[in-house]
CSV table of C-alpha atoms in Angstrom, one decimal:
chain,number,residue,atom,x,y,z
T,1,MET,CA,-9.3,25.9,-13.0
T,2,SER,CA,-9.1,22.5,-14.3
T,3,SER,CA,-11.1,21.1,-17.3
T,4,ALA,CA,-12.3,18.2,-15.0
T,5,LYS,CA,-15.4,19.2,-13.7
T,6,HIS,CA,-17.1,15.8,-13.1
T,7,ILE,CA,-14.5,12.8,-13.0
T,8,ALA,CA,-15.2,9.1,-12.4
T,9,ILE,CA,-13.1,7.1,-10.1
T,10,ILE,CA,-12.9,3.2,-10.4
T,11,GLY,CA,-12.1,1.5,-7.3
T,12,ALA,CA,-13.1,2.6,-3.7
T,13,GLY,CA,-9.7,2.0,-1.9
T,14,VAL,CA,-6.9,4.3,-0.2
T,15,ALA,CA,-6.3,6.0,-3.7
T,16,GLY,CA,-9.8,6.0,-5.0
T,17,LEU,CA,-11.3,7.6,-1.6
T,18,ALA,CA,-8.5,10.0,-1.1
T,19,LEU,CA,-8.8,11.3,-4.6
T,20,ALA,CA,-12.6,11.9,-4.2
T,21,ILE,CA,-12.0,13.8,-1.1
T,22,PHE,CA,-9.7,16.2,-2.7
T,23,ALA,CA,-11.6,16.5,-5.6
T,24,ARG,CA,-14.9,17.3,-3.7
T,25,LYS,CA,-13.1,19.7,-1.7
T,26,GLN,CA,-12.2,21.5,-4.6
T,27,GLY,CA,-15.9,21.6,-6.0
T,28,ILE,CA,-15.2,18.7,-8.7
T,29,LYS,CA,-18.3,16.4,-9.2
T,30,VAL,CA,-17.1,12.8,-8.4
T,31,THR,CA,-18.7,9.5,-9.2
T,32,LEU,CA,-17.1,6.5,-7.5
T,33,PHE,CA,-17.4,2.8,-8.9
T,34,GLU,CA,-16.9,0.1,-6.4
T,35,ARG,CA,-17.2,-3.6,-7.4
T,36,SER,CA,-17.9,-4.9,-3.7
T,37,ASN,CA,-21.1,-4.4,-1.7
T,38,SER,CA,-19.3,-1.8,0.3
T,39,PHE,CA,-15.9,0.0,0.7
T,40,SER,CA,-13.1,-2.5,0.4
T,41,THR,CA,-11.1,-3.6,3.9
T,42,ILE,CA,-8.8,-6.1,1.9
T,43,GLY,CA,-5.3,-6.2,3.8
T,44,ALA,CA,-4.7,-6.8,7.2
T,45,GLY,CA,-2.8,-3.4,7.9
T,46,VAL,CA,-0.6,-0.6,6.7
T,47,THR,CA,2.2,1.4,7.7
T,48,LEU,CA,1.9,5.1,6.8
T,49,TRP,CA,5.6,6.6,6.4
T,50,PRO,CA,5.9,10.2,6.8
T,51,ASN,CA,5.1,10.9,3.1
T,52,ALA,CA,1.8,9.5,3.7
T,53,THR,CA,1.1,11.4,6.6
T,54,PHE,CA,2.0,14.6,5.1
T,55,VAL,CA,-0.7,13.8,2.4
T,56,LEU,CA,-3.1,13.2,5.3
T,57,LYS,CA,-2.5,16.5,6.9
T,58,GLN,CA,-3.2,18.4,3.5
T,59,LEU,CA,-6.5,16.1,3.7
T,60,GLY,CA,-7.5,17.3,7.0
T,61,LEU,CA,-7.3,13.8,8.6
T,62,LEU,CA,-4.0,13.3,10.4
T,63,ASP,CA,-5.7,13.8,13.8
T,64,ASP,CA,-8.2,10.8,13.1
T,65,PHE,CA,-5.5,8.6,11.8
T,66,THR,CA,-3.3,9.5,15.4
T,67,GLN,CA,-6.5,8.6,17.0
T,68,TYR,CA,-7.1,5.1,15.5
T,69,GLY,CA,-3.4,4.3,15.1
T,70,GLY,CA,-0.3,3.2,16.5
T,71,LEU,CA,3.3,5.5,16.3
T,72,PRO,CA,5.8,3.1,16.3
T,73,VAL,CA,9.1,4.3,17.5
T,74,ALA,CA,11.3,1.9,16.1
T,75,MET,CA,11.9,-1.3,13.6
T,76,ARG,CA,13.8,-3.7,15.1
T,77,GLN,CA,15.3,-6.8,13.1
T,78,CYS,CA,16.1,-10.1,15.0
T,79,ASP,CA,16.7,-13.7,13.9
T,80,LYS,CA,14.8,-16.7,14.5
T,81,GLN,CA,16.5,-17.0,17.7
T,82,GLY,CA,15.4,-13.6,18.7
T,83,THR,CA,18.9,-12.2,18.6
T,84,GLN,CA,18.9,-8.5,17.4
T,85,ARG,CA,20.6,-8.4,14.3
T,86,GLY,CA,20.0,-4.2,13.6
T,87,GLU,CA,17.1,-1.4,14.6
T,88,PHE,CA,16.1,1.4,12.6
T,89,ASN,CA,15.1,4.7,14.6
T,90,ILE,CA,11.6,5.9,13.3
T,91,GLN,CA,11.6,8.8,15.6
T,92,THR,CA,14.6,10.0,14.0
T,93,LEU,CA,13.2,9.6,10.5
T,94,ASN,CA,10.2,11.6,11.4
T,95,SER,CA,11.9,14.6,13.3
T,96,LEU,CA,14.0,14.7,9.9
T,97,CYS,CA,10.6,14.4,8.0
T,98,GLY,CA,8.2,16.6,10.0
T,99,PHE,CA,5.6,14.4,9.6
T,100,PRO,CA,4.6,11.0,11.9
T,101,THR,CA,4.7,7.4,11.0
T,102,ILE,CA,1.3,5.7,11.6
T,103,SER,CA,0.5,2.2,11.5
T,104,ILE,CA,-3.2,1.4,11.4
T,105,LEU,CA,-5.5,-1.4,10.4
T,106,ARG,CA,-6.8,-1.4,6.8
T,107,ARG,CA,-10.5,-1.4,8.1
T,108,ASP,CA,-9.8,1.6,10.1
T,109,LEU,CA,-8.2,3.6,7.4
T,110,ILE,CA,-10.8,3.0,5.0
T,111,LYS,CA,-13.5,3.7,7.6
T,112,ILE,CA,-11.9,7.3,8.1
T,113,LEU,CA,-11.5,8.0,4.6
T,114,ALA,CA,-15.1,6.8,4.0
T,115,GLU,CA,-16.9,8.7,6.7
T,116,ARG,CA,-15.3,12.2,5.6
T,117,LEU,CA,-16.5,11.6,1.7
T,118,GLU,CA,-19.8,10.9,3.1
T,119,LYS,CA,-20.0,14.3,4.5
T,120,LEU,CA,-19.0,15.9,0.9
T,121,ASP,CA,-21.6,14.8,-1.3
T,122,ALA,CA,-20.1,12.1,-4.0
T,123,THR,CA,-22.2,9.6,-5.6
T,124,VAL,CA,-20.7,6.0,-4.9
T,125,HIS,CA,-22.0,3.1,-7.0
T,126,PHE,CA,-21.6,-0.1,-5.1
T,127,ASN,CA,-21.6,-3.6,-7.0
T,128,GLN,CA,-19.9,-2.0,-10.1
T,129,THR,CA,-17.6,-4.3,-11.9
T,130,ILE,CA,-16.5,-2.2,-14.6
T,131,ASN,CA,-14.9,-3.7,-17.4
T,132,THR,CA,-13.0,-2.4,-20.5
T,133,GLN,CA,-16.3,-2.0,-22.5
T,134,ASP,CA,-17.4,-0.1,-19.5
T,135,ILE,CA,-14.3,2.1,-19.8
T,136,ALA,CA,-15.1,3.5,-23.2
T,137,GLN,CA,-18.6,4.7,-21.9
T,138,LEU,CA,-17.3,6.3,-19.1
T,139,LYS,CA,-14.7,8.2,-21.0
T,140,ASP,CA,-17.5,9.5,-23.1
T,141,LYS,CA,-19.7,10.4,-20.0
T,142,PHE,CA,-17.0,11.9,-17.9
T,143,ASP,CA,-14.1,14.9,-18.0
T,144,LEU,CA,-11.9,12.4,-16.5
T,145,VAL,CA,-11.6,8.7,-15.6
T,146,VAL,CA,-9.5,7.6,-13.2
T,147,GLY,CA,-8.5,4.1,-12.7
T,148,CYS,CA,-7.6,3.0,-9.0
T,149,ASP,CA,-8.6,-0.7,-9.6
T,150,GLY,CA,-5.4,-2.4,-8.4
T,151,ARG,CA,-2.6,-4.3,-9.4
T,152,MET,CA,-3.9,-7.9,-10.6
T,153,ASN,CA,-6.6,-7.2,-12.7
T,154,SER,CA,-6.7,-3.4,-13.4
T,155,LYS,CA,-9.3,-3.3,-16.4
T,156,ALA,CA,-8.5,0.6,-16.7
T,157,ARG,CA,-4.7,-0.4,-17.5
T,158,GLU,CA,-5.8,-3.3,-19.6
T,159,TYR,CA,-8.0,-0.7,-21.6
T,160,MET,CA,-5.1,1.8,-21.9
T,161,TYR,CA,-2.6,-0.9,-23.2
T,162,LYS,CA,-5.2,-2.8,-25.2
T,163,VAL,CA,-3.9,-6.1,-23.6
T,164,PRO,CA,-3.4,-7.2,-19.5
T,165,ILE,CA,-0.1,-5.9,-18.5
T,166,PRO,CA,1.6,-8.7,-16.9
T,167,THR,CA,2.1,-9.0,-13.1
T,168,LYS,CA,5.4,-10.4,-11.8
T,169,TYR,CA,5.2,-13.5,-9.4
T,170,HIS,CA,8.3,-13.0,-7.1
T,171,GLY,CA,8.5,-16.3,-5.7
T,172,PHE,CA,7.2,-15.7,-2.2
T,173,ILE,CA,4.1,-16.0,-0.1
T,174,ASN,CA,2.4,-13.8,2.6
T,175,ILE,CA,-0.1,-14.9,4.8
T,176,ILE,CA,-1.4,-11.8,6.7
T,177,GLY,CA,-3.9,-11.3,9.7
T,178,THR,CA,-4.6,-9.3,12.6
T,179,CYS,CA,-4.4,-10.2,16.4
T,180,GLU,CA,-5.6,-8.9,19.6
T,181,ILE,CA,-2.6,-8.9,22.1
T,182,ASP,CA,-1.0,-7.4,24.8
T,183,LEU,CA,1.1,-4.5,23.4
T,184,ASN,CA,3.4,-3.7,26.2
T,185,PRO,CA,6.4,-6.1,25.4
T,186,PHE,CA,6.4,-4.5,21.8
T,187,GLU,CA,7.0,-1.3,23.1
T,188,GLN,CA,5.9,0.7,20.0
T,189,THR,CA,8.3,-1.0,17.7
T,190,ILE,CA,7.7,-3.1,14.6
T,191,HIS,CA,9.6,-6.4,15.0
T,192,ASP,CA,11.1,-8.0,11.7
T,193,PHE,CA,12.2,-11.4,12.2
T,194,ARG,CA,14.3,-12.9,9.2
T,195,ASP,CA,16.3,-16.3,9.2
T,196,ASN,CA,16.8,-18.8,6.3
T,197,ASN,CA,14.8,-17.2,3.5
T,198,GLU,CA,12.1,-16.9,5.9
T,199,ARG,CA,10.1,-13.9,7.6
T,200,PHE,CA,7.8,-12.9,10.4
T,201,GLY,CA,6.7,-9.1,10.7
T,202,ILE,CA,4.4,-7.8,13.6
T,203,VAL,CA,3.4,-4.2,13.4
T,204,PRO,CA,1.9,-2.9,17.0
T,205,VAL,CA,-1.1,-0.7,16.1
T,206,ALA,CA,-3.4,0.5,19.1
T,207,ASN,CA,-6.0,-0.8,21.4
T,208,GLN,CA,-4.1,-4.1,22.1
T,209,CYS,CA,-4.1,-5.0,18.4
T,210,CYS,CA,-1.5,-5.5,15.8
T,211,TYR,CA,-1.4,-6.8,12.0
T,212,TRP,CA,1.3,-9.6,11.0
T,213,ALA,CA,2.4,-11.1,8.0
T,214,ALA,CA,4.7,-14.5,7.7
T,215,ALA,CA,6.3,-15.1,4.3
T,216,TRP,CA,8.4,-17.8,2.6
T,217,PRO,CA,9.6,-18.7,-0.8
T,218,SER,CA,7.3,-21.0,-2.6
T,219,ASP,CA,5.8,-22.0,-6.0
T,220,LEU,CA,2.7,-20.0,-7.3
T,221,ASP,CA,-0.1,-23.1,-6.4
T,222,ASN,CA,-3.4,-22.1,-6.7
T,223,THR,CA,-4.5,-25.6,-6.4
T,224,ARG,CA,-3.4,-26.3,-2.7
T,225,PRO,CA,-6.5,-26.0,-0.1
T,226,ILE,CA,-5.8,-22.7,1.8
T,227,GLU,CA,-6.1,-24.3,5.3
T,228,GLN,CA,-2.8,-26.6,4.2
T,229,TRP,CA,-0.8,-23.2,3.7
T,230,PHE,CA,-2.1,-21.9,7.4
T,231,GLU,CA,-0.8,-25.4,8.7
T,232,GLU,CA,2.6,-25.1,6.7
T,233,MET,CA,2.8,-21.5,8.4
T,234,HIS,CA,2.5,-23.0,12.0
T,235,GLU,CA,4.8,-25.5,11.3
T,236,ARG,CA,7.8,-23.2,9.6
T,237,PHE,CA,7.4,-20.7,12.8
T,238,GLN,CA,6.6,-23.1,15.6
T,239,ASP,CA,10.2,-22.5,17.0
T,240,TRP,CA,10.7,-19.0,16.3
T,241,PRO,CA,10.5,-16.6,19.3
T,242,LYS,CA,8.1,-16.0,22.1
T,243,THR,CA,6.5,-13.2,20.5
T,244,VAL,CA,6.0,-15.1,17.1
T,245,GLN,CA,4.1,-17.3,19.0
T,246,GLN,CA,1.8,-15.0,20.7
T,247,VAL,CA,0.7,-13.9,17.4
T,248,LEU,CA,0.1,-17.7,16.2
T,249,ASN,CA,-1.6,-18.6,19.2
T,250,ASN,CA,-4.1,-15.6,19.0
T,251,TYR,CA,-4.9,-14.3,15.7
T,252,ASN,CA,-8.0,-13.7,14.4
T,253,PRO,CA,-8.8,-16.8,11.9
T,254,ARG,CA,-11.3,-14.6,10.0
T,255,SER,CA,-8.7,-12.1,9.0
T,256,LEU,CA,-6.1,-15.0,7.6
T,257,LYS,CA,-5.3,-14.2,3.7
T,258,ARG,CA,-2.9,-16.0,1.7
T,259,ILE,CA,-1.1,-13.6,-1.0
T,260,PHE,CA,1.0,-14.8,-3.7
T,261,VAL,CA,3.2,-11.7,-4.0
T,262,HIS,CA,3.2,-10.0,-7.4
T,263,ASP,CA,4.2,-6.3,-8.6
T,264,ILE,CA,4.7,-4.8,-12.0
T,265,ASP,CA,7.3,-3.3,-14.2
T,266,PRO,CA,7.6,0.5,-14.3
T,267,LEU,CA,5.0,1.4,-17.2
T,268,PRO,CA,6.1,4.0,-20.1
T,269,TYR,CA,2.8,6.0,-19.8
T,270,TRP,CA,-0.1,6.2,-17.1
T,271,HIS,CA,-2.8,8.0,-19.3
T,272,LYS,CA,-4.7,7.7,-22.6
T,273,GLU,CA,-6.5,10.7,-23.7
T,274,ASN,CA,-8.8,11.6,-20.5
T,275,LEU,CA,-8.2,8.2,-18.6
T,276,ILE,CA,-5.3,7.8,-16.1
T,277,ILE,CA,-4.1,5.2,-13.7
T,278,ILE,CA,-2.4,5.8,-10.2
T,279,GLY,CA,-1.9,3.8,-7.3
T,280,ASP,CA,-1.3,0.0,-7.7
T,281,ALA,CA,-2.8,0.0,-11.0
T,282,ALA,CA,-0.2,2.2,-12.1
T,283,HIS,CA,3.1,1.1,-10.2
T,284,ALA,CA,2.4,-1.7,-7.9
T,285,SER,CA,5.2,-2.3,-5.7
T,286,LEU,CA,6.2,-5.3,-3.4
T,287,PRO,CA,5.0,-5.3,0.3
T,288,THR,CA,9.1,-5.2,1.1
T,289,SER,CA,9.1,-1.9,-0.4
T,290,GLY,CA,6.5,-0.6,2.8
T,291,GLN,CA,5.5,2.2,0.1
T,292,GLY,CA,2.1,0.9,-1.6
T,293,ALA,CA,-0.4,3.1,0.2
T,294,SER,CA,2.2,5.8,0.6
T,295,GLN,CA,3.0,6.4,-3.0
T,296,ALA,CA,-0.6,5.9,-4.2
T,297,LEU,CA,-1.7,9.0,-1.4
T,298,GLU,CA,1.5,10.9,-3.3
T,299,ASP,CA,-0.3,10.3,-6.6
T,300,VAL,CA,-3.5,11.7,-5.4
T,301,TRP,CA,-1.9,14.5,-3.6
T,302,HIS,CA,0.0,15.8,-6.9
T,303,LEU,CA,-3.3,15.2,-9.2
T,304,ALA,CA,-5.5,17.2,-6.6
T,305,LEU,CA,-2.4,19.8,-7.2
T,306,LEU,CA,-3.0,19.8,-10.9
T,307,PHE,CA,-6.7,20.0,-10.7
T,308,LYS,CA,-6.1,23.5,-9.7
T,309,THR,CA,-3.9,24.7,-12.7
T,310,GLU,CA,-5.1,25.9,-15.9
T,311,CYS,CA,-3.4,22.9,-17.7
T,312,SER,CA,-4.9,21.3,-20.4
T,313,LEU,CA,-6.1,18.0,-19.5
T,314,ASN,CA,-3.6,15.8,-21.5
T,315,VAL,CA,-0.6,18.3,-20.3
T,316,MET,CA,-1.9,17.5,-16.7
T,317,LEU,CA,-1.8,14.0,-17.1
T,318,LYS,CA,1.6,13.9,-18.6
T,319,LYS,CA,2.8,16.1,-16.0
T,320,LEU,CA,1.7,13.7,-13.2
T,321,TYR,CA,3.6,10.8,-15.1
T,322,GLU,CA,6.6,13.0,-15.6
T,323,THR,CA,6.7,14.5,-11.8
T,324,ARG,CA,6.1,10.6,-10.2
T,325,ILE,CA,7.5,7.9,-12.4
T,326,HIS,CA,11.1,8.1,-10.9
T,327,LYS,CA,9.8,8.2,-7.5
T,328,THR,CA,7.5,5.3,-7.8
T,329,SER,CA,10.2,3.2,-10.0
T,330,SER,CA,12.6,3.9,-7.0
T,331,ALA,CA,9.7,2.3,-4.6
T,332,GLN,CA,9.4,-0.9,-6.8
T,333,ASN,CA,13.3,-1.1,-7.1
T,334,ILE,CA,13.6,-1.1,-3.3
T,335,GLY,CA,10.9,-3.5,-2.7
T,336,ARG,CA,12.8,-6.0,-5.2
T,337,LEU,CA,16.1,-5.7,-3.8
T,338,ILE,CA,14.9,-6.1,0.1
T,339,ALA,CA,12.7,-9.4,-1.3
T,340,GLN,CA,16.0,-10.6,-3.4
T,341,HIS,CA,17.8,-10.3,0.0
T,342,ILE,CA,15.0,-11.8,2.2
T,343,PHE,CA,14.0,-15.0,0.1
T,344,GLN,CA,16.8,-15.9,-2.5
T,345,GLN,CA,19.7,-16.1,-0.1
T,346,SER,CA,21.9,-19.0,-0.4
T,347,PRO,CA,22.2,-20.6,3.2
T,348,HIS,CA,25.8,-19.5,3.2
T,349,SER,CA,25.6,-16.0,1.8
T,350,THR,CA,27.3,-13.2,3.7
T,351,THR,CA,25.7,-10.4,1.6
T,352,ASP,CA,24.5,-7.7,3.7
T,353,ALA,CA,21.0,-6.5,3.7
T,354,PRO,CA,20.2,-3.2,1.5
T,355,SER,CA,20.5,-0.3,4.1
T,356,ILE,CA,19.9,3.2,4.0
T,357,SER,CA,20.1,6.0,6.8
T,358,ALA,CA,17.2,7.8,8.1
T,359,ASP,CA,18.6,10.7,6.7
T,360,GLN,CA,18.6,9.0,3.2
T,361,LEU,CA,15.5,7.9,3.6
T,362,SER,CA,13.9,11.4,4.6
T,363,GLN,CA,15.0,12.7,1.6
T,364,LEU,CA,13.7,9.9,-0.4
T,365,TYR,CA,10.2,10.1,1.1
T,366,MET,CA,10.0,13.8,1.2
T,367,GLN,CA,11.2,14.3,-2.5
T,368,GLY,CA,8.7,16.4,-4.5
T,369,LEU,CA,6.2,17.2,-1.4
T,370,ASP,CA,6.6,20.9,-1.0
T,371,LEU,CA,3.8,22.8,0.6
T,372,THR,CA,4.9,26.0,-1.3
T,373,GLN,CA,3.1,24.2,-4.3
T,374,THR,CA,-0.4,24.5,-2.8
T,375,LYS,CA,0.0,28.2,-2.6
């Protein structure tokens, strides 16, 4: 069995909670450090594609997520007049993969994971801001330290590389939120409106609720009052289709967040001695990839598999990187290509959007997810 008998996890987001659950189910002691005073629910919602629900199945949580989430059947792309420009059949993708796609509010995603972990006797410390000096102490105290501390200011990543790794701003903002709305007109379909370098996406979930994102090109300006960004959003999208107006007229104001969208370049390594980074800390991708949470969950599953082996810790962590780097880098690249097409097109460009078939996507998503590895 793994030499990691007691692990420290920095960050109680999707990756941190899922890893803690897998580890406790294997009898590994877990101490989790979270900087907030409760489990984090930052973000509006998440679409969990079949590669993510594969992992949820292994966690024994797929039924819980299905109960709280929506089951989108298609993704429909339209222009600002509401004219349909394309449609992707999610049910076909699900059938090819053998697992469903689930849309869920982030608060419910975290709630499900946290409630399962509470039954598994892990130690959780809230209000614990971990800095690079703390990480040195954790490395001495624990067999393994896992940084799940996010894309922007990962102290685990900074400790590993001796300097902060620069994040890349890609020239557009997202304003995200949630909204209670009549879901019948949405027909369980994700709506993706794009026009003139602007985008408004609406993802139906369940229980008459959706999450959404408005995006457009912008300079990175942290001095501008947040309310002005919200006002600009209403001005930019005031003439867009009825479904967009329904969201703009009914969203929950407390759910609004403005995000200057960053990612990071692929890293040459994810571990040093008994410290490893996973999820956004290791390979943050743009939201246009649709794969942030899914790739984090894949990291967790592969690491949990390696816990079951007789490998030395160094070999185990190196193997995780070698197993995952190609797929995570592909997700990052896809996110960048799609963002470039949406937000950097000239007004008269005739370049087609990057396209991929359900068959190609299923092969990409399910790559490396082999149940025979669990035996």
